C-alpha atoms as an extended CHARMM CRD file, in Angstrom:
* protein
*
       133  EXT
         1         1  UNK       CA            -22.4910000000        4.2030000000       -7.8000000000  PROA      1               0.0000000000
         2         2  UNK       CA            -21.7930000000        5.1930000000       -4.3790000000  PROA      2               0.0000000000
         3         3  UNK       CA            -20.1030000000        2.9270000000       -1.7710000000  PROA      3               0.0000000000
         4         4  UNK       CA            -20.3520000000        2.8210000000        1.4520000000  PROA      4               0.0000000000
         5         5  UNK       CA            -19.1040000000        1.2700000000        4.2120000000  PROA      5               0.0000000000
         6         6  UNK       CA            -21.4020000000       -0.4280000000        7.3170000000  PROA      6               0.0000000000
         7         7  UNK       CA            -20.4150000000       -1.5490000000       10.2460000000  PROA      7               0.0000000000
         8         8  UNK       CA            -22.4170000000       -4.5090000000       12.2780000000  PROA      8               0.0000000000
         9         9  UNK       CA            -21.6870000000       -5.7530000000       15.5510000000  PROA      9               0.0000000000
        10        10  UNK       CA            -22.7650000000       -9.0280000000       16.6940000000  PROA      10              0.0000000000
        11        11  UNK       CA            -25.4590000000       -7.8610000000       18.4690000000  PROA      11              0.0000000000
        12        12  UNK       CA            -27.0130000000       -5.0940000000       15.7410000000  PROA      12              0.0000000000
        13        13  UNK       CA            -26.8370000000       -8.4210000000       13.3390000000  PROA      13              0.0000000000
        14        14  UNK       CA            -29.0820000000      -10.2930000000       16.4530000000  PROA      14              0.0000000000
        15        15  UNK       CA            -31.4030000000       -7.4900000000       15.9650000000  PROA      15              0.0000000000
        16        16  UNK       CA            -31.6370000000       -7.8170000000       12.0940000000  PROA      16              0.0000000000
        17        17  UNK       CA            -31.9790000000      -11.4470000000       12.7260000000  PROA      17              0.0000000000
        18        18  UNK       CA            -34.5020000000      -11.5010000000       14.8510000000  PROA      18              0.0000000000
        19        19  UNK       CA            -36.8790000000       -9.0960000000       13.2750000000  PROA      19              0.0000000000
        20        20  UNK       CA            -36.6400000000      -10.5600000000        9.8180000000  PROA      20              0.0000000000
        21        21  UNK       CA            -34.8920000000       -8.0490000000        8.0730000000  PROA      21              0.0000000000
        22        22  UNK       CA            -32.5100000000      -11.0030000000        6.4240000000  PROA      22              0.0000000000
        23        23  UNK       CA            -34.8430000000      -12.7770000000        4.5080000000  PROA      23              0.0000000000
        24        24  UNK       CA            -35.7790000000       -9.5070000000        2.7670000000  PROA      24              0.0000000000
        25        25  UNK       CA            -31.9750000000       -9.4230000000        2.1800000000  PROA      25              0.0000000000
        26        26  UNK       CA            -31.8330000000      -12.7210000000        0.9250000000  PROA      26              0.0000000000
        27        27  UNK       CA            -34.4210000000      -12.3090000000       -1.2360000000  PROA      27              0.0000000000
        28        28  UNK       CA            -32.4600000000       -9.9900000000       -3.3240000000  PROA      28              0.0000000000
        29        29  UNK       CA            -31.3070000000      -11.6710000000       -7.0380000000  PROA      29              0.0000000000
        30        30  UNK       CA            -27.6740000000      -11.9280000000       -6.5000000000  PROA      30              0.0000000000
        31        31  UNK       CA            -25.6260000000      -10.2770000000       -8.6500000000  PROA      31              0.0000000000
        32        32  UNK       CA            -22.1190000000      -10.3400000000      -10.1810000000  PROA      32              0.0000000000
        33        33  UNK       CA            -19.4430000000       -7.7100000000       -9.6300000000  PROA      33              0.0000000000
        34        34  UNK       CA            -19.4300000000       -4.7150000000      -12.0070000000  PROA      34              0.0000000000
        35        35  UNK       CA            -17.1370000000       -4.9770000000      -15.0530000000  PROA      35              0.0000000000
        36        36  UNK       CA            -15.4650000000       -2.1810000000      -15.8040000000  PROA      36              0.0000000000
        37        37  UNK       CA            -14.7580000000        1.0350000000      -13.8230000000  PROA      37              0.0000000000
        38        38  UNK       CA            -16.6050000000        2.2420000000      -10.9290000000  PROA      38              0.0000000000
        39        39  UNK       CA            -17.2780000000        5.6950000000       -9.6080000000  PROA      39              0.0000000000
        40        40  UNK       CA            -16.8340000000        6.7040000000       -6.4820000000  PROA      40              0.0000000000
        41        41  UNK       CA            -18.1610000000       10.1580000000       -4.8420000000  PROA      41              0.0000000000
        42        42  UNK       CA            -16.1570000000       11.6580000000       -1.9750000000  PROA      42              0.0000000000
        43        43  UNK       CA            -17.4060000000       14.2680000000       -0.4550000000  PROA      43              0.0000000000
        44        44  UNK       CA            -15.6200000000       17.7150000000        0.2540000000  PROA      44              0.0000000000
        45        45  UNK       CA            -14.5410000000       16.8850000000        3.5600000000  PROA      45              0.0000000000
        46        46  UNK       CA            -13.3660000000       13.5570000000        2.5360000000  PROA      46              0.0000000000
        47        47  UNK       CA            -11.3490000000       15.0930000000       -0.0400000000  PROA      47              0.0000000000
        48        48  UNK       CA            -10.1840000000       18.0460000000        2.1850000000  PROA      48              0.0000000000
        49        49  UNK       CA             -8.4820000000       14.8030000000        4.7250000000  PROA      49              0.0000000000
        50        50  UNK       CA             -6.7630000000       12.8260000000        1.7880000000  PROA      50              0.0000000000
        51        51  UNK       CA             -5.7040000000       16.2340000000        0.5320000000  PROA      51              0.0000000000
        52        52  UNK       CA             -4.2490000000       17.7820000000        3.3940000000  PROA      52              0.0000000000
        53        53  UNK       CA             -3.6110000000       14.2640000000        5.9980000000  PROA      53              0.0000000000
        54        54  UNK       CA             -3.2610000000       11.2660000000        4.0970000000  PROA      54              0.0000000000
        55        55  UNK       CA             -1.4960000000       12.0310000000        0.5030000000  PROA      55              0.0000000000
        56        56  UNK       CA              1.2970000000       14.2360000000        1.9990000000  PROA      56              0.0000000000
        57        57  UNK       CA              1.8420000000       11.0280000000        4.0550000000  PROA      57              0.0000000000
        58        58  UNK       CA              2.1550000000        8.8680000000        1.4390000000  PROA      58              0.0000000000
        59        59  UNK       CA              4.4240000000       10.3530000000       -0.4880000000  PROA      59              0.0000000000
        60        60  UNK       CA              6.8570000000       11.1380000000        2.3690000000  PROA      60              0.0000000000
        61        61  UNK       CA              6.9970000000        7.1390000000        2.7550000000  PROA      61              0.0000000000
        62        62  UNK       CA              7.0570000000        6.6700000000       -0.4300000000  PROA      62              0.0000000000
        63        63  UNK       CA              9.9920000000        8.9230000000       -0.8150000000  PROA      63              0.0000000000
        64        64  UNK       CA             11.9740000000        7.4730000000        2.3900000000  PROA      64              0.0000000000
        65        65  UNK       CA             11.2210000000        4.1980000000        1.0310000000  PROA      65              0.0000000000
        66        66  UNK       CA             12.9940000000        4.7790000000       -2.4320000000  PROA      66              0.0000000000
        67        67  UNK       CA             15.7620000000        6.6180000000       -0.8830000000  PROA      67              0.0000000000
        68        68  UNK       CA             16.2270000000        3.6270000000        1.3910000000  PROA      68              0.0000000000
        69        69  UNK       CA             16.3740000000        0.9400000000       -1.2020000000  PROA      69              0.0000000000
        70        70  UNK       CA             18.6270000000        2.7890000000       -3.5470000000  PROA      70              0.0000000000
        71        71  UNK       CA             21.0830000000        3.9220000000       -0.5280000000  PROA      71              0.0000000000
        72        72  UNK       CA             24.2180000000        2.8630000000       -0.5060000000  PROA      72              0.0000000000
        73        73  UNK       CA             26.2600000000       -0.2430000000        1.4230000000  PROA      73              0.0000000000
        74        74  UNK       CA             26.0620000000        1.9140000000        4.5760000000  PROA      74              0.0000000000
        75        75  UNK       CA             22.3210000000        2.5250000000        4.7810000000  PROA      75              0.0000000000
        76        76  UNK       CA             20.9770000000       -0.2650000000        6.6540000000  PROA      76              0.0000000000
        77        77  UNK       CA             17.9010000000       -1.9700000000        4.4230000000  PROA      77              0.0000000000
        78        78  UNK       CA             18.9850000000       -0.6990000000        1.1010000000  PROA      78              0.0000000000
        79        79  UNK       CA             19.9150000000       -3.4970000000       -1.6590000000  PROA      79              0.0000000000
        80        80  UNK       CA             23.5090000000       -2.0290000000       -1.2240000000  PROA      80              0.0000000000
        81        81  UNK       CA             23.8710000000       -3.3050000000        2.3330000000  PROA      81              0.0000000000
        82        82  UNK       CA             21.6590000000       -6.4050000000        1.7140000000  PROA      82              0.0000000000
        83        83  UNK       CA             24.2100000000       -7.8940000000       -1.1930000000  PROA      83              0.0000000000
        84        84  UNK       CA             26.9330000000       -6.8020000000        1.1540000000  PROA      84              0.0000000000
        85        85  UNK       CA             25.6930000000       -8.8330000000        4.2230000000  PROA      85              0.0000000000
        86        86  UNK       CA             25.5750000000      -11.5180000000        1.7110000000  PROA      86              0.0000000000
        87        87  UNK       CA             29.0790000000      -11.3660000000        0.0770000000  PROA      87              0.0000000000
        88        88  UNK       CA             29.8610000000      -11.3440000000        4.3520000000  PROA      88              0.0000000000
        89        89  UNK       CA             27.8050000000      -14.4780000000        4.6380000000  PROA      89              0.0000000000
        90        90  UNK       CA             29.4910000000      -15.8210000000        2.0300000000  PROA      90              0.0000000000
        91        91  UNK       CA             32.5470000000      -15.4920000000        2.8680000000  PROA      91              0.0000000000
        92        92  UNK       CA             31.8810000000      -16.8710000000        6.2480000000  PROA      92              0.0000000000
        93        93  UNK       CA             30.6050000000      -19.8650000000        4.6920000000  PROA      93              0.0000000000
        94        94  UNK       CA             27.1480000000      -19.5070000000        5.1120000000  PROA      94              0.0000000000
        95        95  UNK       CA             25.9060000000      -19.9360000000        1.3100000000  PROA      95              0.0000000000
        96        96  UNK       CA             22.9200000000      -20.7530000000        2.1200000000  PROA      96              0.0000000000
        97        97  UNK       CA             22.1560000000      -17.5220000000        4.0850000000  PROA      97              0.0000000000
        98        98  UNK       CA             24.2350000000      -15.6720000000        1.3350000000  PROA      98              0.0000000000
        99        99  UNK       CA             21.5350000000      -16.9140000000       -1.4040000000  PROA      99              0.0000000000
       100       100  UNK       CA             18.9040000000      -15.9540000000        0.7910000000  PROA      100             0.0000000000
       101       101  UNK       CA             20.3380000000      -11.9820000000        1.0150000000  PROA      101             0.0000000000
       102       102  UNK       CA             20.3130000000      -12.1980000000       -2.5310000000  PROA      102             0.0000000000
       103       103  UNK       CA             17.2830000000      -13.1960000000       -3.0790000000  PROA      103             0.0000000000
       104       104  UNK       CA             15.9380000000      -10.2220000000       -0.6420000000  PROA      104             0.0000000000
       105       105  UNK       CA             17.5110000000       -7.6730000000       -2.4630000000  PROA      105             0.0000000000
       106       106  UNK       CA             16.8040000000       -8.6070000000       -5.6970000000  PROA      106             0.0000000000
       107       107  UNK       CA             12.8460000000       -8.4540000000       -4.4640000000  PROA      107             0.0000000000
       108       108  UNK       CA             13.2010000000       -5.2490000000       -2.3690000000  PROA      108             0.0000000000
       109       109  UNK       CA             15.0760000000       -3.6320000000       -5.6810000000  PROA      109             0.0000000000
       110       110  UNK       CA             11.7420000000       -4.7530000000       -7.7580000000  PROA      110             0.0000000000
       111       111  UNK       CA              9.7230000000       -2.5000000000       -5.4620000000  PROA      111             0.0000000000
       112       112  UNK       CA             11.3630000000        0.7920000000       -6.3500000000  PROA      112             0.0000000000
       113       113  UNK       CA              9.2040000000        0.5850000000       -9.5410000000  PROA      113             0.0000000000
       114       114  UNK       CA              6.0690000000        0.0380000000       -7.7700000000  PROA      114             0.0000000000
       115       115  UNK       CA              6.8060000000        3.0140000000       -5.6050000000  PROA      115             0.0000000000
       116       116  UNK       CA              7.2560000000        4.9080000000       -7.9990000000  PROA      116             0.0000000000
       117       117  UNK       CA              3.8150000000        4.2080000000       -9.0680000000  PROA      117             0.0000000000
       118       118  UNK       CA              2.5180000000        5.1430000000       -6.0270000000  PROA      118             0.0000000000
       119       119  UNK       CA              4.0840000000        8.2750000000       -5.6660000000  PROA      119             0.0000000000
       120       120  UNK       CA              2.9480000000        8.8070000000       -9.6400000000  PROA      120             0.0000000000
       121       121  UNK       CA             -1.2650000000        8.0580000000       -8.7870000000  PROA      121             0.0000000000
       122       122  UNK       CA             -0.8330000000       10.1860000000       -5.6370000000  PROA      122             0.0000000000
       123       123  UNK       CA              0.3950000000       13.6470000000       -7.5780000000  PROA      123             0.0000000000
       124       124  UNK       CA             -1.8650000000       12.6540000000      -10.1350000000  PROA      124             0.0000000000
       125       125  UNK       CA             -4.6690000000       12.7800000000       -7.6030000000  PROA      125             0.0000000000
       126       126  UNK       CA             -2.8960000000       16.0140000000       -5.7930000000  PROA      126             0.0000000000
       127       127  UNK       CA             -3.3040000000       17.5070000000       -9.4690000000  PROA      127             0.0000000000
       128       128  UNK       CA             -6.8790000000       16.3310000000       -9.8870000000  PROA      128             0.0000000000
       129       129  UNK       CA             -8.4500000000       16.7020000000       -7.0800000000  PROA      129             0.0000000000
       130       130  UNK       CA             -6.3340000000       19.2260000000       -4.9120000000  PROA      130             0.0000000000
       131       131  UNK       CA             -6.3880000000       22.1330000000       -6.8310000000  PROA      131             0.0000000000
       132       132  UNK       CA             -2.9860000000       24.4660000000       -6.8400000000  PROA      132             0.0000000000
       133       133  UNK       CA             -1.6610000000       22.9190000000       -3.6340000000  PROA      133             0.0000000000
């Protein structure tokens, strides 16, 4: 199954409208979404740009974004410096505030996994798809 994606502006759906085209749309049975998985076909150049553009991209941010969240107290948006903003809070007074750091770092620590994830389905698609890159 190949998917593809149309645009319509408002005034190409006017057209459609006007000449009839959407009752022979609506006339179609609907149907329900496919079960199970679907294929779909890129073509060359449309590998070529995830390839060479868009993969190398994401697993730079990927990367940055790991080494971010496992930095230490001095690397500003890691967990380190989050729970240490918090034990600051804290001992200002602000427990409320404190809980809240917490809370953030707890959740931005839970997303080192599904980085990792990320960066795993991107070499597997490097190695797939790529060739010897």
């Amino acid at each position: 199954m190949r998917i593809t994606r149309v645009a319509v502006t408002g005034a190409t759906l006017a057209a459609l409208t006007l000449a009839g085209t959407t009752t022979a749309l609506a006339e179609q049975p609907s149907s329900t979404p496919p079960s199970g998985s679907v294929t779909i076909t890129l073509s060359a150049e449309q590998v070529a740009f995830l390839c060479e553009k868009r993969l190398p991209r994401v697993e730079t941010r990927a990367g940055r974004l790991i080494e971010r969240i496992n930095g230490g107290p001095d690397v500003k948006g890691s967990t380190e410096w989050l729970k240490a903003r918090a034990a600051k809070e804290r001992e200002a007074g602000r427990e409320t505030s404190a809980q809240l750091l917490e809370e953030r770092a707890e959740r931005r620590a839970g997303r080192v996994d599904q980085l990792n994830k990320i960066k795993g389905w991107a070499a597997e698609f490097r190695t797939q798809h790529c060739g010897a890159k």
